[in-house]
Coordinates of C-alpha atoms in Angstrom, one line a residue:
Chain A
M1 CA 153.9 106.6 102.4
T2 CA 151.4 108.9 103.6
A3 CA 148.8 108.2 100.1
T4 CA 149.4 103.9 100.7
T5 CA 147.7 105.3 104.4
H6 CA 144.8 107.1 102.4
F7 CA 143.9 105.0 100.5
E8 CA 144.2 101.8 103.4
Q9 CA 141.4 103.7 105.2
P10 CA 138.6 101.8 104.4
T11 CA 136.3 104.9 104.3
M12 CA 138.2 105.8 101.3
D13 CA 134.7 102.2 100.0
D14 CA 133.1 104.4 98.9
Y15 CA 130.9 101.0 99.5
P16 CA 131.1 99.8 102.4
T17 CA 129.6 96.4 103.9
R18 CA 130.2 93.7 106.4
K19 CA 131.8 96.2 107.7
G20 CA 129.6 97.4 111.3
Q21 CA 126.7 97.1 113.3
Q22 CA 124.3 98.7 111.7
P23 CA 122.7 98.6 107.9
A24 CA 122.6 101.1 105.9
L25 CA 121.4 103.2 101.9
L26 CA 124.0 104.5 100.2
Y27 CA 123.9 106.5 97.5
R28 CA 125.2 105.2 93.6
K29 CA 128.9 106.8 92.8
D30 CA 129.6 104.7 89.6
P31 CA 126.9 105.7 86.1
T32 CA 125.2 102.9 84.9
V33 CA 125.6 102.8 81.6
W34 CA 128.9 104.5 81.2
N35 CA 128.4 105.1 77.3
Q36 CA 125.7 106.5 76.3
A37 CA 127.3 108.0 73.3
A38 CA 129.0 104.7 71.9
S39 CA 127.8 103.0 68.9
G40 CA 126.4 99.3 69.4
P41 CA 122.8 97.5 68.4
M42 CA 120.8 98.8 70.9
D43 CA 118.7 102.6 70.8
S44 CA 119.1 105.6 72.8
A45 CA 115.2 105.0 74.1
T46 CA 116.4 101.6 76.0
L47 CA 119.5 102.8 76.9
E48 CA 117.5 105.2 78.6
S49 CA 115.1 103.2 80.4
Y50 CA 118.1 100.7 81.0
D51 CA 119.4 103.8 83.2
A52 CA 116.4 104.3 85.0
K53 CA 115.6 100.9 85.5
G54 CA 119.5 98.7 86.1
Y55 CA 117.9 96.2 83.5
L56 CA 115.9 95.9 80.5
Q57 CA 114.5 92.8 78.8
I58 CA 115.3 91.4 75.5
E59 CA 112.3 89.0 74.0
S60 CA 113.5 86.7 71.3
L61 CA 117.6 86.7 71.4
I62 CA 118.5 83.3 69.7
T63 CA 117.0 81.6 67.9
P64 CA 114.0 78.0 67.8
D65 CA 117.4 76.6 66.5
E66 CA 119.5 77.7 68.9
L67 CA 117.1 77.9 71.9
E68 CA 116.9 73.6 70.5
T69 CA 120.9 72.8 71.5
F70 CA 121.3 74.9 74.6
R71 CA 118.5 72.6 75.9
S72 CA 120.3 69.8 75.1
E73 CA 123.5 71.3 76.6
L74 CA 121.5 71.9 79.7
S75 CA 121.1 68.0 80.2
R76 CA 123.7 66.5 78.6
L77 CA 125.5 68.4 81.3
S78 CA 123.0 68.2 84.4
S79 CA 123.5 63.6 83.6
D80 CA 127.6 64.1 83.3
D81 CA 127.8 62.4 87.1
E82 CA 132.0 63.1 86.9
L83 CA 131.2 66.5 86.2
K84 CA 128.6 66.4 89.1
Q85 CA 131.9 65.5 91.7
D86 CA 133.2 69.1 90.1
Q87 CA 133.1 72.0 92.2
R88 CA 131.3 74.3 90.3
A89 CA 128.3 71.9 90.0
V90 CA 126.1 72.6 92.7
V91 CA 123.8 69.2 93.6
E92 CA 120.8 69.4 95.3
R93 CA 121.4 66.9 98.2
A94 CA 118.1 65.8 98.8
S95 CA 117.5 64.7 94.8
D96 CA 121.4 64.5 93.2
E97 CA 119.4 66.9 90.6
V98 CA 122.5 69.3 88.9
R99 CA 121.2 72.5 90.0
S100 CA 123.7 75.1 88.4
V101 CA 127.4 75.2 86.4
F102 CA 129.3 77.5 86.9
E103 CA 132.0 78.7 84.4
V104 CA 130.3 77.2 82.2
H105 CA 132.0 78.8 79.3
T106 CA 135.5 76.9 80.0
I107 CA 132.7 73.5 80.7
S108 CA 130.3 73.4 77.3
P109 CA 131.9 73.8 74.3
V110 CA 128.7 75.5 73.5
F111 CA 128.5 78.0 75.3
A112 CA 132.1 78.7 75.5
E113 CA 130.3 80.4 71.8
L114 CA 127.6 81.8 73.2
V115 CA 130.0 84.2 75.9
R116 CA 131.6 85.2 72.7
D117 CA 128.5 85.9 71.2
P118 CA 128.0 89.8 69.3
R119 CA 124.5 89.9 70.5
L120 CA 125.2 90.0 73.9
V121 CA 129.0 90.8 73.7
D122 CA 128.5 94.4 71.5
R123 CA 125.8 95.7 73.9
A124 CA 127.3 94.7 77.5
R125 CA 130.2 96.8 76.1
Q126 CA 127.6 99.7 75.5
I127 CA 126.6 99.5 78.2
L128 CA 130.0 99.4 80.1
G129 CA 131.8 101.8 77.8
S130 CA 134.7 99.1 77.0
D131 CA 135.8 96.0 76.4
V132 CA 134.6 93.4 79.2
Y133 CA 135.1 89.6 80.5
I134 CA 133.7 87.6 81.7
H135 CA 133.1 87.2 86.2
Q136 CA 131.3 84.8 85.9
S137 CA 129.4 82.0 83.8
R138 CA 126.8 79.5 84.7
V139 CA 123.2 77.5 83.6
N140 CA 121.5 77.4 86.5
Y141 CA 117.7 75.1 87.1
K142 CA 115.2 75.3 89.2
P143 CA 112.9 72.9 88.8
G144 CA 109.0 72.1 89.2
F145 CA 107.2 71.5 91.9
S146 CA 110.0 72.5 94.3
G147 CA 112.2 75.4 93.0
T148 CA 113.3 77.1 96.4
D149 CA 113.1 81.2 96.1
F150 CA 116.2 83.1 96.7
F151 CA 116.5 85.6 98.9
W152 CA 117.2 89.9 97.8
H153 CA 120.7 91.0 97.4
S154 CA 122.8 92.6 95.3
D155 CA 125.0 90.6 92.8
F156 CA 127.5 93.9 93.3
E157 CA 127.8 93.6 97.2
T158 CA 128.9 89.8 96.6
W159 CA 131.2 91.2 94.3
H160 CA 132.8 93.6 96.0
A161 CA 133.3 92.3 99.3
E162 CA 133.9 88.6 98.1
D163 CA 136.2 89.0 94.9
G164 CA 137.2 92.6 95.0
M165 CA 134.9 94.4 92.5
P166 CA 135.9 98.0 93.0
R167 CA 132.3 99.9 90.9
M168 CA 129.6 99.1 90.0
R169 CA 130.2 98.4 86.4
A170 CA 128.9 94.6 85.6
V171 CA 125.9 94.0 83.1
S172 CA 124.6 90.0 83.9
I173 CA 123.1 88.8 81.3
S174 CA 120.6 85.7 81.8
I175 CA 118.6 83.9 78.3
A176 CA 116.4 82.3 79.3
L177 CA 115.6 78.0 78.4
T178 CA 112.7 77.7 79.5
D179 CA 109.0 80.4 79.5
N180 CA 109.0 82.8 82.3
Y181 CA 106.1 83.4 84.1
E182 CA 104.5 85.3 87.2
H183 CA 104.1 82.4 88.7
N184 CA 107.2 80.0 88.3
G185 CA 109.9 82.3 90.2
S186 CA 110.6 84.1 87.6
L187 CA 113.4 86.9 88.4
M188 CA 112.0 89.5 90.8
I189 CA 113.8 93.0 89.9
M190 CA 112.9 96.8 92.3
P191 CA 113.5 99.0 89.2
G192 CA 115.3 101.7 90.0
S193 CA 116.7 99.8 92.8
H194 CA 120.4 99.9 90.8
R195 CA 121.1 103.8 92.0
T196 CA 120.7 102.2 95.9
F197 CA 123.8 100.4 97.5
V198 CA 122.3 98.4 100.7
S199 CA 125.1 98.0 103.0
C200 CA 124.9 95.0 104.4
V201 CA 125.7 93.6 108.4
G202 CA 127.8 90.5 109.7
E203 CA 131.1 89.6 108.9
T204 CA 132.0 87.6 106.0
P205 CA 132.5 83.6 107.6
E206 CA 136.4 82.1 106.0
D207 CA 134.6 79.9 103.0
H208 CA 131.2 82.5 103.2
Y209 CA 130.9 81.2 99.4
R210 CA 130.5 77.6 99.8
E211 CA 127.1 77.5 102.1
S212 CA 125.9 80.9 100.5
L213 CA 125.5 79.3 97.1
K214 CA 123.0 77.0 98.5
K215 CA 121.4 79.9 101.0
Q216 CA 122.5 83.2 101.8
E217 CA 122.7 85.2 104.8
I218 CA 126.4 87.9 105.1
G219 CA 125.3 89.9 102.6
T220 CA 121.5 89.5 102.5
P221 CA 120.1 92.9 103.1
D222 CA 117.7 94.0 106.1
Q223 CA 113.8 94.3 106.6
S224 CA 114.1 97.8 107.1
S225 CA 116.4 98.4 103.7
L226 CA 113.6 96.2 101.5
S227 CA 111.2 98.2 103.0
I228 CA 112.4 101.2 102.0
L229 CA 113.4 99.7 98.8
A230 CA 109.7 98.5 97.4
D231 CA 108.2 100.8 99.0
Q232 CA 109.4 103.4 96.6
H233 CA 110.1 101.2 93.8
G234 CA 107.7 98.7 93.7
I235 CA 108.3 95.4 92.0
D236 CA 108.7 94.0 88.4
V237 CA 108.7 90.5 87.7
L238 CA 110.2 89.6 84.9
T239 CA 108.0 87.1 82.1
G240 CA 108.5 86.4 78.8
P241 CA 109.5 83.1 76.2
A242 CA 112.3 81.3 76.7
G243 CA 114.5 82.0 73.5
G244 CA 114.0 85.8 75.6
A245 CA 117.2 87.3 78.3
V246 CA 117.3 89.5 80.3
M247 CA 120.8 92.3 81.2
F248 CA 120.6 93.6 84.6
D249 CA 123.1 96.0 86.1
S250 CA 125.0 94.6 88.9
N251 CA 123.7 96.4 92.5
C252 CA 119.8 95.3 91.0
M253 CA 118.5 94.6 93.9
H254 CA 116.1 91.5 92.9
G255 CA 115.9 87.8 94.0
S256 CA 112.6 84.7 93.1
S257 CA 109.9 83.1 94.8
G258 CA 110.1 79.8 94.9
N259 CA 107.8 77.3 92.3
I260 CA 105.6 75.1 93.0
T261 CA 104.0 74.6 89.8
P262 CA 104.5 72.3 87.2
F263 CA 107.0 74.6 84.8
P264 CA 111.4 74.0 86.0
R265 CA 112.6 77.6 85.1
S266 CA 116.7 76.9 83.3
N267 CA 118.7 79.9 82.1
V268 CA 122.3 80.4 81.4
F269 CA 123.1 83.4 83.1
V270 CA 126.7 85.2 82.3
V271 CA 128.3 87.9 83.6
Y272 CA 130.2 91.5 81.7
N273 CA 133.0 93.4 83.9
S274 CA 134.5 96.5 82.2
V275 CA 138.3 95.9 81.5
E276 CA 138.8 99.5 83.4
N277 CA 136.8 97.3 86.9
T278 CA 138.9 94.5 87.6
C279 CA 139.1 92.6 90.1
E280 CA 141.3 93.9 93.5
T281 CA 141.8 92.8 97.3
P282 CA 138.0 91.8 98.7
F283 CA 136.7 95.1 100.3
A284 CA 135.3 92.1 103.2
A285 CA 136.6 88.9 103.1
A286 CA 139.8 87.1 103.6
R287 CA 141.0 86.2 100.1
P288 CA 138.7 85.8 97.1
R289 CA 136.1 82.7 96.0
P290 CA 137.2 80.3 94.0
H291 CA 138.2 82.0 90.0
F292 CA 134.6 79.7 88.6
L293 CA 132.6 82.5 90.9
G294 CA 134.6 85.2 90.1
A295 CA 137.2 85.5 87.8
R296 CA 140.5 86.1 88.4
D297 CA 142.0 85.4 84.6
F298 CA 140.7 89.2 83.2
T299 CA 141.3 89.1 79.3
P300 CA 138.8 90.4 76.8
V301 CA 136.1 88.7 75.9
K302 CA 137.5 89.3 71.4
Chain B
M1 CA 68.8 45.0 102.9
T2 CA 70.5 45.0 99.8
A3 CA 70.4 48.4 99.1
T4 CA 72.3 49.3 102.1
T5 CA 74.9 47.0 101.3
H6 CA 74.3 48.8 98.0
F7 CA 75.7 51.8 99.8
E8 CA 78.1 50.6 101.7
Q9 CA 80.1 50.5 98.5
P10 CA 82.6 52.6 98.2
T11 CA 81.9 52.8 93.9
M12 CA 79.1 54.5 95.2
D13 CA 81.4 57.1 96.1
D14 CA 81.3 59.2 93.4
Y15 CA 84.8 60.8 95.0
P16 CA 87.1 58.0 96.1
T17 CA 90.4 59.6 97.7
R18 CA 92.8 57.9 99.8
K19 CA 91.8 54.4 98.6
G20 CA 94.4 53.0 97.2
Q21 CA 97.9 53.9 94.5
Q22 CA 97.0 54.9 91.8
P23 CA 96.1 58.9 91.6
A24 CA 93.8 59.1 89.0
L25 CA 91.9 62.3 87.5
L26 CA 87.6 61.5 87.7
Y27 CA 85.3 63.8 86.2
R28 CA 82.8 66.3 87.8
K29 CA 80.2 65.1 89.1
D30 CA 78.3 68.0 89.5
P31 CA 77.4 71.2 88.3
T32 CA 79.4 74.8 89.2
V33 CA 76.1 76.9 89.3
W34 CA 73.6 74.9 91.2
N35 CA 71.0 77.2 89.9
Q36 CA 71.5 79.9 87.0
A37 CA 67.9 81.2 86.4
A38 CA 67.8 81.9 90.3
S39 CA 68.4 85.8 91.6
G40 CA 70.8 87.1 92.6
P41 CA 73.6 90.3 92.7
M42 CA 75.3 88.7 89.8
D43 CA 74.7 88.9 86.0
S44 CA 73.9 85.8 83.4
A45 CA 78.0 86.5 82.5
T46 CA 79.3 86.9 85.3
L47 CA 77.4 83.2 86.6
E48 CA 78.7 81.7 83.1
S49 CA 82.5 82.7 83.5
Y50 CA 82.4 81.3 86.7
D51 CA 81.1 78.7 85.8
A52 CA 84.1 77.4 83.4
K53 CA 86.3 78.5 85.6
G54 CA 85.5 77.6 89.2
Y55 CA 85.7 81.3 90.4
L56 CA 85.0 85.1 90.2
Q57 CA 87.0 88.2 91.0
I58 CA 85.2 91.4 92.8
E59 CA 87.1 94.3 92.5
S60 CA 85.3 96.5 95.4
L61 CA 83.1 94.1 98.0
I62 CA 83.8 95.6 101.0
T63 CA 83.8 99.5 102.4
P64 CA 87.8 102.1 103.1
D65 CA 86.4 101.8 106.7
E66 CA 85.1 98.2 106.4
L67 CA 88.5 97.3 105.1
E68 CA 90.6 99.2 108.6
T69 CA 87.5 97.8 110.9
F70 CA 88.6 94.3 109.5
R71 CA 92.2 95.1 109.7
S72 CA 92.1 96.1 113.0
E73 CA 90.2 92.9 114.1
L74 CA 92.2 91.0 112.7
S75 CA 95.5 92.8 114.6
R76 CA 93.6 92.5 118.4
L77 CA 93.1 89.2 117.2
S78 CA 96.4 88.4 116.2
S79 CA 97.6 89.7 119.4
D80 CA 95.1 87.7 122.1
D81 CA 97.8 86.3 124.3
E82 CA 94.7 83.5 125.3
L83 CA 93.9 82.6 121.8
K84 CA 97.3 81.9 121.2
Q85 CA 96.5 79.1 123.7
D86 CA 93.3 77.9 121.5
Q87 CA 93.7 75.6 119.2
R88 CA 91.3 77.8 116.7
A89 CA 94.1 79.2 116.1
V90 CA 97.7 78.1 114.3
V91 CA 100.8 79.5 116.0
E92 CA 103.7 79.6 114.0
R93 CA 106.9 77.6 115.9
A94 CA 109.4 80.4 114.9
S95 CA 108.3 83.8 115.6
D96 CA 105.5 82.7 118.4
E97 CA 103.0 84.2 115.8
V98 CA 99.9 83.9 114.4
R99 CA 99.4 83.0 111.0
S100 CA 95.4 81.7 111.3
V101 CA 92.1 82.3 113.1
F102 CA 89.5 79.1 112.6
E103 CA 86.2 79.4 113.2
V104 CA 86.3 83.6 113.1
H105 CA 82.8 84.1 113.6
T106 CA 82.0 82.6 116.7
I107 CA 85.7 84.2 117.8
S108 CA 84.4 87.7 116.3
P109 CA 81.9 90.1 117.3
V110 CA 83.2 91.8 113.7
F111 CA 83.2 88.3 111.3
A112 CA 80.5 87.7 112.9
E113 CA 78.6 90.6 111.4
L114 CA 80.5 89.8 108.0
V115 CA 79.7 86.1 107.8
R116 CA 76.1 87.0 108.0
D117 CA 76.4 89.6 105.1
P118 CA 74.1 89.3 101.9
R119 CA 77.4 90.9 100.0
L120 CA 78.4 87.6 100.7
V121 CA 75.3 85.2 101.4
D122 CA 73.0 86.2 98.0
R123 CA 76.1 85.7 96.1
A124 CA 76.8 81.8 98.4
R125 CA 73.2 81.2 97.8
Q126 CA 73.2 83.0 94.2
I127 CA 75.7 79.9 93.0
L128 CA 74.7 77.0 94.9
G129 CA 71.2 77.2 95.3
S130 CA 69.7 76.9 97.6
D131 CA 70.6 78.3 101.7
V132 CA 74.0 77.9 103.3
Y133 CA 76.0 77.1 105.7
I134 CA 78.9 78.5 107.3
H135 CA 81.6 75.0 106.7
Q136 CA 84.6 76.5 107.7
S137 CA 85.6 80.2 108.9
R138 CA 88.9 82.0 108.7
V139 CA 91.0 84.5 109.1
N140 CA 94.6 84.7 108.0
Y141 CA 97.7 86.1 108.4
K142 CA 100.7 85.1 106.1
P143 CA 104.2 87.8 107.0
G144 CA 106.3 89.7 103.6
F145 CA 109.7 88.6 104.1
S146 CA 109.2 84.9 104.8
G147 CA 105.3 83.5 103.7
T148 CA 105.9 80.1 103.2
D149 CA 103.9 78.8 100.0
F150 CA 101.3 76.9 99.9
F151 CA 100.8 73.8 97.9
W152 CA 98.2 72.7 94.8
H153 CA 95.2 71.3 96.6
S154 CA 91.6 71.0 96.3
D155 CA 89.9 71.9 99.5
F156 CA 86.9 69.5 98.6
E157 CA 89.5 66.1 98.5
T158 CA 89.3 67.2 102.1
W159 CA 86.2 68.3 102.9
H160 CA 85.6 65.2 101.0
A161 CA 88.2 62.6 102.4
E162 CA 87.7 63.9 106.5
D163 CA 84.8 66.2 107.6
G164 CA 82.5 63.3 105.0
M165 CA 81.4 66.0 102.3
P166 CA 79.0 64.1 100.0
R167 CA 79.0 66.7 96.5
M168 CA 81.0 69.5 95.7
R169 CA 78.0 72.4 96.5
A170 CA 80.5 74.7 98.7
V171 CA 82.2 78.0 97.3
S172 CA 85.2 79.2 99.3
I173 CA 85.2 83.6 99.4
S174 CA 88.5 85.0 100.2
I175 CA 88.0 89.1 101.3
A176 CA 91.5 90.6 100.8
L177 CA 93.1 93.0 103.4
T178 CA 95.6 93.8 102.2
D179 CA 97.2 94.0 98.3
N180 CA 97.4 90.8 96.3
Y181 CA 100.4 91.2 94.0
E182 CA 101.4 89.3 91.4
H183 CA 105.1 89.0 93.4
N184 CA 103.4 88.3 96.6
G185 CA 101.9 84.9 97.3
S186 CA 98.7 85.2 95.5
L187 CA 96.7 82.6 95.1
M188 CA 96.8 80.3 92.0
I189 CA 94.1 79.2 90.6
M190 CA 94.5 76.5 87.5
P191 CA 90.8 77.8 85.7
G192 CA 88.9 74.9 84.6
S193 CA 90.1 72.6 87.5
H194 CA 87.2 72.3 89.2
R195 CA 85.8 69.8 86.8
T196 CA 87.9 67.2 87.0
F197 CA 88.7 65.8 90.2
V198 CA 91.7 64.1 91.7
S199 CA 91.8 61.4 93.7
C200 CA 94.7 60.9 96.1
V201 CA 96.5 58.3 96.9
G202 CA 97.4 57.0 100.6
E203 CA 95.6 56.6 104.1
T204 CA 94.3 59.6 105.9
P205 CA 96.7 58.8 109.8
E206 CA 95.4 59.8 113.2
D207 CA 94.5 63.5 113.0
H208 CA 95.5 63.9 110.7
Y209 CA 94.7 67.7 110.4
R210 CA 97.4 68.8 113.3
E211 CA 100.0 68.5 110.7
S212 CA 98.4 68.9 107.5
L213 CA 97.5 72.7 108.4
K214 CA 101.3 73.3 108.4
K215 CA 102.2 71.4 105.6
Q216 CA 99.8 68.4 103.9
E217 CA 101.1 65.6 102.2
I218 CA 97.9 63.2 102.7
G219 CA 95.2 63.8 100.3
T220 CA 98.1 66.0 98.2
P221 CA 97.4 65.4 94.2
D222 CA 100.8 63.7 92.2
Q223 CA 103.0 65.5 90.2
S224 CA 101.6 63.7 86.8
S225 CA 97.9 64.9 87.4
L226 CA 99.1 68.1 88.0
S227 CA 101.3 69.0 84.6
I228 CA 97.6 67.9 82.7
L229 CA 96.0 69.7 84.8
A230 CA 98.5 72.8 84.3
D231 CA 99.0 72.1 80.5
Q232 CA 95.2 72.1 80.0
H233 CA 93.7 75.2 82.1
G234 CA 97.5 77.0 82.7
I235 CA 97.9 79.4 86.0
D236 CA 96.3 82.5 86.7
V237 CA 98.0 84.6 89.7
L238 CA 94.5 86.4 91.3
T239 CA 95.6 90.0 92.3
G240 CA 93.9 92.5 93.4
P241 CA 93.7 95.8 96.2
A242 CA 92.5 95.1 99.4
G243 CA 89.1 95.4 99.6
G244 CA 88.3 92.8 96.9
A245 CA 87.6 89.5 96.9
V246 CA 87.1 86.0 95.2
M247 CA 85.0 83.9 95.4
F248 CA 85.7 79.9 94.1
D249 CA 84.5 76.5 93.5
S250 CA 85.6 74.0 96.3
N251 CA 87.0 71.4 93.8
C252 CA 89.6 74.3 92.6
M253 CA 92.5 73.3 92.2
H254 CA 94.9 76.1 94.0
G255 CA 97.9 76.8 96.0
S256 CA 99.8 80.1 96.5
S257 CA 104.0 80.3 95.7
G258 CA 106.6 81.7 99.2
N259 CA 106.6 85.4 99.3
I260 CA 109.3 87.4 100.0
T261 CA 108.5 90.2 99.9
P262 CA 108.2 93.4 102.6
F263 CA 104.6 93.3 102.0
P264 CA 102.5 90.5 104.2
R265 CA 99.1 89.6 103.2
S266 CA 96.2 89.0 105.0
N267 CA 92.5 87.9 104.5
V268 CA 89.2 86.7 105.5
F269 CA 88.0 83.2 103.9
V270 CA 84.3 81.9 105.0
V271 CA 83.3 79.0 102.9
Y272 CA 79.4 77.9 102.5
N273 CA 78.1 74.9 101.7
S274 CA 74.5 73.9 100.9
V275 CA 72.0 72.6 103.5
E276 CA 71.0 70.2 100.7
N277 CA 75.2 69.0 101.2
T278 CA 75.6 69.1 104.5
C279 CA 78.2 66.5 106.1
E280 CA 78.6 62.5 106.6
T281 CA 80.5 60.2 108.1
P282 CA 83.4 61.1 106.8
F283 CA 85.1 59.1 102.8
A284 CA 88.0 58.9 104.0
A285 CA 88.9 59.3 107.7
A286 CA 88.6 57.5 110.6
R287 CA 86.3 60.2 112.3
P288 CA 85.6 64.0 111.2
R289 CA 88.0 66.3 111.8
P290 CA 86.5 69.4 115.2
H291 CA 84.1 71.3 114.2
F292 CA 85.9 74.2 113.8
L293 CA 87.9 72.1 110.5
G294 CA 85.1 72.2 109.8
A295 CA 81.3 72.5 111.3
R296 CA 78.7 69.7 112.4
D297 CA 76.3 72.4 112.8
F298 CA 74.5 73.1 110.3
T299 CA 72.0 75.6 110.6
P300 CA 71.4 78.2 107.3
V301 CA 72.5 81.6 107.7
K302 CA 69.2 83.2 107.6

């Protein structure tokens, strides 16, 4: 009984968030690279850099032919009227255009194959030091001229609070299907910020995900914490050609500017989580988000 | 009589805009550098580059002491409650904060001195090949976290249509009072775009400036023209430390992204026009804009 009560204490949560009125900067309690010695496609310099910065870039991950295939598939999904009715599709109301499709590895055979590709999975395994499963997958389409910004956030904060992910032991990979310039709303990361957990204020509302997919307010870091992190770490704008990729830690502080240029941006995004870090009861929400946002099927990718 | 009628034909306008339903890309009919041989602070390589790109950057134009003085003066102006009531101050409704102060060289003794400084005026004279007067001056303050974007536009299009500026013979100088990074909404220019005039559609509404200072719609280039210019010229993001400056041609296609970073941006902005290019009747508006947006006093800066 004592043990049970003990575990129910909120103080047992290393990453408390959305519990109080005061934001806080907390130390990370988990490694970033879980398996320094393990074999895999990346050399030790790459892993050390990932450990320090919380992200790494791969200049060319897929072939030009694959790039064409993925672009066509994205285009096919965007024009699928049936899919627009699916809750896994985020449709912009003003233009009726598809902006994101979640759980794309179950919707598209092309992307189902991609998420199992050793170029992705072997790297994820190498970083996380175990087998991995897919916590989330999606394609994003951010048009030119009017792409909106995405404010600073840590994915882990949401996954911990709303999906019940216990530890920082997940890695995201974003494969660029268009060129990322410094001017068209590319991913911005504060390098090194993954070592600090920003505990956010507020309480998660019921069905928060319906709003947060469009514009997140709860789970948003406060300006003072962001200023401290930005002064300490600076901000990297992650540019690179289509076909390249970024892998980044679940707790990186990241965001993106709007895009007034004519150049659209699209990418495929996959989150691998360690099979030793499967999701439990949410740490700060009444119930877990739907499976297409935070998987409840923990079958390892093989 | 014939001659008068002839001059009244709209076809005599080399830069027609806001007249029809179709946008158009037109050749520039004016030089960019009007006085290649004239003496001045800039060497011929600098002028040639300005001629080709339509802008130039000065890494350090003012001293650190001046920078502090200008920042203090900006801060003083921002907190002047009387000035907030002045039509020359643009105040953000949501925050009640001053975003811009126009005609700042008549409001502030500090900036009155700056706009007469030989470091600015000699460069403007050298480019424009004549004496110059101040068409517009302002200070801008773009806060961190929430700075909004400014869509692509040519200043000349507005000055021609709404202020009656006849030719492309004006130069803007923007002095950075904060560091400009690639991530905090710095000025973006399509280098070389100053050689093309984008004729815009729509008709200028009465008192258009009241709205256009916040969000311009009339006089906005169409997406197709912008795509052509961006494909042809690319986009430069103009970064640099506080104390530096950018000079750019009146017809540069430019804009800026929003700013979600904690780093605010502020600058002093002065437009010099040639005394041989003084404003006339607007080319596409019922009457000229107020003098604080487009001066009607053409006294040369001495």
